[in-house]
Coordinates of C-alpha atoms in Angstrom, one line a residue:
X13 CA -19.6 -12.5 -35.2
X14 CA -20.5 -9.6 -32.8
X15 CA -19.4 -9.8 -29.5
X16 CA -21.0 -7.6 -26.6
X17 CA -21.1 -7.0 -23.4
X18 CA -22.8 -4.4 -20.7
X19 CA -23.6 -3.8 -17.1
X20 CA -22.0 -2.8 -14.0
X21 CA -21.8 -4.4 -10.5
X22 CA -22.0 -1.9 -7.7
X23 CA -21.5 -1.6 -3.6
X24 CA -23.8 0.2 -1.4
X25 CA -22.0 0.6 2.0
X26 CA -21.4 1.8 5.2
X27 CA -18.2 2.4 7.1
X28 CA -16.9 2.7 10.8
X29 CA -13.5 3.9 12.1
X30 CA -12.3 3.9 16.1
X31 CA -8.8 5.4 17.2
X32 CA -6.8 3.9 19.8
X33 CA -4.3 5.9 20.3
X34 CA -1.8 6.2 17.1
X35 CA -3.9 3.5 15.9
X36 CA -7.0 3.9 13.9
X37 CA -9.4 0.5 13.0
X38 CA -11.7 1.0 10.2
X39 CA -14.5 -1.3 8.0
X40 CA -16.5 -0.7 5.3
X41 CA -19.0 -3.7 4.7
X42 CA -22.3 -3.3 3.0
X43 CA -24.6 -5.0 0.5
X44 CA -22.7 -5.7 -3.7
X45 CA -25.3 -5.9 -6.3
X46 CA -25.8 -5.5 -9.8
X47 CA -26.5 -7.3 -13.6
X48 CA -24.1 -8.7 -16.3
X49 CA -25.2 -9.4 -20.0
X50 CA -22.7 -10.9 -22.7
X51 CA -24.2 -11.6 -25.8
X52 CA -22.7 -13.7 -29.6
X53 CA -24.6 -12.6 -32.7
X54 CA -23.2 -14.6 -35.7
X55 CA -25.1 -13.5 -39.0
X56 CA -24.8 -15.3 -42.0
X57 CA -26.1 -13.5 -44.8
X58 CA -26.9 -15.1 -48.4
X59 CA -27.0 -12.4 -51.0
X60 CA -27.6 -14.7 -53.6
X61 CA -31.1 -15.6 -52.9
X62 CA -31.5 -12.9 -50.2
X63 CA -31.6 -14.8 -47.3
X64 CA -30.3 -14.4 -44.0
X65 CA -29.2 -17.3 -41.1
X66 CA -28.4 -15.6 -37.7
X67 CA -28.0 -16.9 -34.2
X68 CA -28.0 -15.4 -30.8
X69 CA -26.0 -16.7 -27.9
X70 CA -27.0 -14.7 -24.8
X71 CA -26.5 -14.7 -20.8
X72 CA -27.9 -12.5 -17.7
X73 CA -26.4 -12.4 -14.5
X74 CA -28.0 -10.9 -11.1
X75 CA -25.2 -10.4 -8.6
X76 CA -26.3 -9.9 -5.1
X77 CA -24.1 -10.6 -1.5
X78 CA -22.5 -9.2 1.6
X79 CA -19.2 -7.9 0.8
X80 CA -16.5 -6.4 3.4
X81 CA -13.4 -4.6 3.9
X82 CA -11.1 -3.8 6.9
X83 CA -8.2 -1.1 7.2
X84 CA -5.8 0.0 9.7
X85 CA -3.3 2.8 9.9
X86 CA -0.2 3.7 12.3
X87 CA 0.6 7.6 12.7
X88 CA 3.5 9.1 14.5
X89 CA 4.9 12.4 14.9
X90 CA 8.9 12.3 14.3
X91 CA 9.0 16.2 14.8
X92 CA 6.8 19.1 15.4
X93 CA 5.9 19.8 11.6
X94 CA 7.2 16.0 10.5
X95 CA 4.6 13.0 10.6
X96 CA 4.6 9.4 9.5
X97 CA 1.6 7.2 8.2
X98 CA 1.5 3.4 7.6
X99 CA -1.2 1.8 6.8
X100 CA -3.4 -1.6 4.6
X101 CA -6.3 -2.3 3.7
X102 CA -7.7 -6.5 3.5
X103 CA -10.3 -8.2 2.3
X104 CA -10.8 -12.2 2.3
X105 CA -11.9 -14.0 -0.3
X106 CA -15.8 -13.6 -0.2
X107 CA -18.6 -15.5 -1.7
X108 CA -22.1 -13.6 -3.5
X109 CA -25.1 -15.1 -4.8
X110 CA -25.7 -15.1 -8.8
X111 CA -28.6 -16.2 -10.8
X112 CA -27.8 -16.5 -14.6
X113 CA -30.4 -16.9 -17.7
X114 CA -29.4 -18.1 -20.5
X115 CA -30.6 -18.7 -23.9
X116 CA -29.7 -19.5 -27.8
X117 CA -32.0 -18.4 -30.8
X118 CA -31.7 -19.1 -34.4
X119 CA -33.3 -16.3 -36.9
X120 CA -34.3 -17.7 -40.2
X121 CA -35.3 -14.5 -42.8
X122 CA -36.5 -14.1 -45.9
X123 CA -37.1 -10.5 -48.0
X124 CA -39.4 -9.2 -44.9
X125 CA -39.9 -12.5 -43.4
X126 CA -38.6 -13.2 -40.7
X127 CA -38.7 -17.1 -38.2
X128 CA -37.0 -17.2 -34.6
X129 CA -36.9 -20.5 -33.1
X130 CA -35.8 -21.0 -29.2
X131 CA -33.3 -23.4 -29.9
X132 CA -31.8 -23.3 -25.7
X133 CA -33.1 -22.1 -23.0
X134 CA -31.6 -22.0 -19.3
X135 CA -33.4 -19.9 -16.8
X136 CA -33.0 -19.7 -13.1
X137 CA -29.0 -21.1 -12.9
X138 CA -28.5 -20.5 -9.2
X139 CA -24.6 -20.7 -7.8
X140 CA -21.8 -18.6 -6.5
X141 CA -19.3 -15.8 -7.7
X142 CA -15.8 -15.9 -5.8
X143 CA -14.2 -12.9 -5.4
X144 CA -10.4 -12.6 -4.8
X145 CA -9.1 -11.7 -1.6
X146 CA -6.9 -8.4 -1.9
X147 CA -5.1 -6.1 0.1
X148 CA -2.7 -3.1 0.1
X149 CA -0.2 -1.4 2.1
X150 CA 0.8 2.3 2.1
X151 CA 3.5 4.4 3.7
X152 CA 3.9 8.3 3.7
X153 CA 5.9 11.0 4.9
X154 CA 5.0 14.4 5.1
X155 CA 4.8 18.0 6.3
X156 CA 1.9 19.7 7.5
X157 CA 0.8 22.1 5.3
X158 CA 3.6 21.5 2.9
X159 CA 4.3 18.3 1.1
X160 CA 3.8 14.9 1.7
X161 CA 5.4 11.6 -0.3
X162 CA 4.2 8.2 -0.1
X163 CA 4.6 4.4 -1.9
X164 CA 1.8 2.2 -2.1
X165 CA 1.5 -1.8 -2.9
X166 CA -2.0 -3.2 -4.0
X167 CA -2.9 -7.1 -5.2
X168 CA -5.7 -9.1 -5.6
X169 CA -5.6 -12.9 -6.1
X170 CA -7.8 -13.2 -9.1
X171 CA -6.5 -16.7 -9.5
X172 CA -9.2 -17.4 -6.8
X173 CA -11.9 -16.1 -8.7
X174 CA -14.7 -18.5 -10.0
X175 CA -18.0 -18.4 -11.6
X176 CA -20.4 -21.0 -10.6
X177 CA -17.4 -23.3 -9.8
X178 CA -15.1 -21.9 -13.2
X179 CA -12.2 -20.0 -13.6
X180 CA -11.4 -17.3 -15.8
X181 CA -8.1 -16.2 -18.1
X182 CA -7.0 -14.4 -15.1
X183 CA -3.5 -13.9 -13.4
X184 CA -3.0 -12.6 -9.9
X185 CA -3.1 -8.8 -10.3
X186 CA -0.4 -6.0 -8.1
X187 CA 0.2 -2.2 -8.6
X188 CA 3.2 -0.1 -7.3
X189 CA 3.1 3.7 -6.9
X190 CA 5.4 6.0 -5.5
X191 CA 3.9 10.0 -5.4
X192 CA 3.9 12.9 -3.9
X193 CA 2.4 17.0 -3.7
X194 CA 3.6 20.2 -2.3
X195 CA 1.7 23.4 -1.8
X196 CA 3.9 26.4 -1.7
X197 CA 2.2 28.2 0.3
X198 CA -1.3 26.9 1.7
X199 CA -1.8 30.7 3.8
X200 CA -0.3 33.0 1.1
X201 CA -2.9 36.2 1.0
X202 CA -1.4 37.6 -2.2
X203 CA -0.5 35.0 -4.5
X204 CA -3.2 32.6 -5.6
X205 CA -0.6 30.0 -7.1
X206 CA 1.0 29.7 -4.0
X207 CA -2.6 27.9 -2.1
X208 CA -3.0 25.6 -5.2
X209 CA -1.5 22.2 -4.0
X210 CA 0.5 20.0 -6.4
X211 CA 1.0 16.4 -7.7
X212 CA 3.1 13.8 -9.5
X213 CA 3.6 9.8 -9.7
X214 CA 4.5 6.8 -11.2
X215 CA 2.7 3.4 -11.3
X216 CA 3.6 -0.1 -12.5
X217 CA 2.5 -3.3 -12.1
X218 CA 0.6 -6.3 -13.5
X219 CA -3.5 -6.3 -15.1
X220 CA -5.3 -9.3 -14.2
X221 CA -5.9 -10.5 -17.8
X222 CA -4.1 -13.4 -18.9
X223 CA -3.8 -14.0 -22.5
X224 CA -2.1 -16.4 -24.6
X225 CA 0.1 -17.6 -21.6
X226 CA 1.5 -13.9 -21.2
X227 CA 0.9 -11.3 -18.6
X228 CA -0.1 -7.7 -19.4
X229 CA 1.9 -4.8 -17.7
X230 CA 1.0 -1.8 -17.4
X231 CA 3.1 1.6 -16.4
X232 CA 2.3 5.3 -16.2
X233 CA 2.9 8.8 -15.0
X234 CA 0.0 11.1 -13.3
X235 CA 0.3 15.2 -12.7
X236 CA -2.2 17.3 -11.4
X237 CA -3.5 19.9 -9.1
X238 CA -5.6 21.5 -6.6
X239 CA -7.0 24.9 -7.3
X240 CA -8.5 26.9 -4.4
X241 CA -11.7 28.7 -5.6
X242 CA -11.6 32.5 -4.0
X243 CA -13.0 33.4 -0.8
X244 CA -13.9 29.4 -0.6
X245 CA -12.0 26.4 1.5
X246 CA -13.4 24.8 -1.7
X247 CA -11.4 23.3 -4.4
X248 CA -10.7 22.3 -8.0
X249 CA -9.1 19.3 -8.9
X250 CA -7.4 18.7 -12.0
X251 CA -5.1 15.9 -13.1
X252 CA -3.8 13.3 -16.3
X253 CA -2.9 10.3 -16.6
X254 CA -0.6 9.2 -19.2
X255 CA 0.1 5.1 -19.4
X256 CA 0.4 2.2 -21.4
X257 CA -0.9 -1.4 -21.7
X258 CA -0.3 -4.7 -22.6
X259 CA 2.3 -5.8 -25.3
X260 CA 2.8 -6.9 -28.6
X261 CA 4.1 -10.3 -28.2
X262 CA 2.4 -13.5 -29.3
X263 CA -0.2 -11.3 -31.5
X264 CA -1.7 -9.5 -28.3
X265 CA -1.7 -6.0 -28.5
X266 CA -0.2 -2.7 -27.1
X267 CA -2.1 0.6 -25.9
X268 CA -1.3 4.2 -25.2
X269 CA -3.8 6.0 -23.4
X270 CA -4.0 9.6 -22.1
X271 CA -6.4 10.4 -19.1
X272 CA -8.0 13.4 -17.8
X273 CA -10.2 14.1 -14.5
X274 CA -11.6 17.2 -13.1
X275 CA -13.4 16.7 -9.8
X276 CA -14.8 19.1 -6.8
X277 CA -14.6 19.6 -3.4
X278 CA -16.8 21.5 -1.2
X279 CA -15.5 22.3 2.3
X280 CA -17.8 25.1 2.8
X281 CA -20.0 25.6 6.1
X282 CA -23.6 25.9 4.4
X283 CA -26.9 27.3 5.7
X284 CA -24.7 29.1 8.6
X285 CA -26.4 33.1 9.3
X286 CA -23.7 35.2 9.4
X287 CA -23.4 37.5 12.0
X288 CA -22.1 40.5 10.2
X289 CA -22.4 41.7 6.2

């Protein structure tokens, strides 16, 4: 059998933060949409007399609803060039509308010959898709201009997550990650190395696959860095992530990966006359 599988669910949103003293209140809430197809092609194929027997399990899923997210975060100055940040993100568990197809055919061939017969046909399934609640919390400690340390916690309850009224192999899902950067020198004239900023961590924590009633961990490290582009506030950003995956027990499987991302950042003031060449 072939197994496949394709499409993407995305978020188009808009966000709003107000600051109340060392308090700021933010929420992102906007519009989640998108298509899922999974499809089961089992050929049989008779050499023999040249004959072939195949069968074609397939389903569509629209996605469409109103999804939402709220954050706060806590900031306080301990000394001059010293600050400290807490904050969490939340999001409840939130229902979005789904209309499935789905169909079977059976393919009968023969040398160029070829019969397809509609054997189930489903169109129009109308129900629900519950997503998890999930949340996170964050602390960091830095230095302006310097360097700056932080942990974070992140979980979603993917035990709560149904389609039209089913659950999946899932397991509630968290991630731990402690990191941190330090620029040398963020106003250094001379040496360029100095301006780049710097960054390491570690993560660990739990995927929200369940398979063959074990839980896959995952763990990792991350490096990278920001490279100031000359006579620009803009930068590059570089960075790799090295992890691992799952595990070998009760005939799952175990994988290595290796990461990388590259990524810009334009702080430049654009379409601004200057006043002198």
């Amino acid at each position: 059998g072939i197994y496949t599988g394709s499409g993407s669910v995305n978020l188009l949103y808009i966000g709003g933060a107000y600051k109340i003293k060392s308090f700021s209140f933010g929420i992102n809430a906007g519009y989640m949409f998108g298509q899922l197809s999974n499809t089961v092609l089992l050929n049989n194929i008779d050499t023999i007399n040249n004959k072939s027997y195949n069968s074609d399990f397939s389903r569509y899923t629209k996605v469409g609803g109103i999804y939402w997210k709220a954050g706060v975060m806590y900031e306080h100055d301990l000394k001059k060039d010293l600050t400290l940040r807490a904050g969490g993100t939340f999001a409840m568990q939130q229902n979005l509308n789904i209309s499935q197809g789905a169909y079977s055919i059976g393919t009968y061939g023969l040398v160029d010959t070829f019969i397809q017969d509609t054997a189930y046909s489903a169109p129009g399934i109308n129900g629900k898709m519950v997503m998890p609640m999930s949340f996170s919390l964050g602390v960091q400690l830095l230095s302006t201009d310097k360097w700056l340390i932080g942990v974070d916690y992140a979980a979603t309850k993917w035990t709560q997550y149904r389609f039209l009224g089913s659950a999946d192999s899932l397991a509630d899902a968290y991630k731990i990650s402690i990191g941190g950067e330090f620029t040398p020198n963020a106003l250094s004239l001379r040496n360029y190395w100095a301006r780049a900023t710097y960054r390491a961590g570690l993560y660990y924590g739990k995927d929200p696959v369940y398979l063959q009633n074990t839980s896959l961990m995952f763990y990792g490290f991350t490096a990278g860095a920001s490279l100031p582009i000359k006579r620009s506030t803009s930068h590059v950003h570089l960075g790799i992530d090295v992890g691992s995956l799952g595990t070998k027990s009760n005939s799952l499987i175990k994988e290595t990966y290796v990461r990388f991302s590259v990524g810009f950042s334009f702080n430049d003031r654009w379409f601004v006359k200057r006043k002198y060449d």
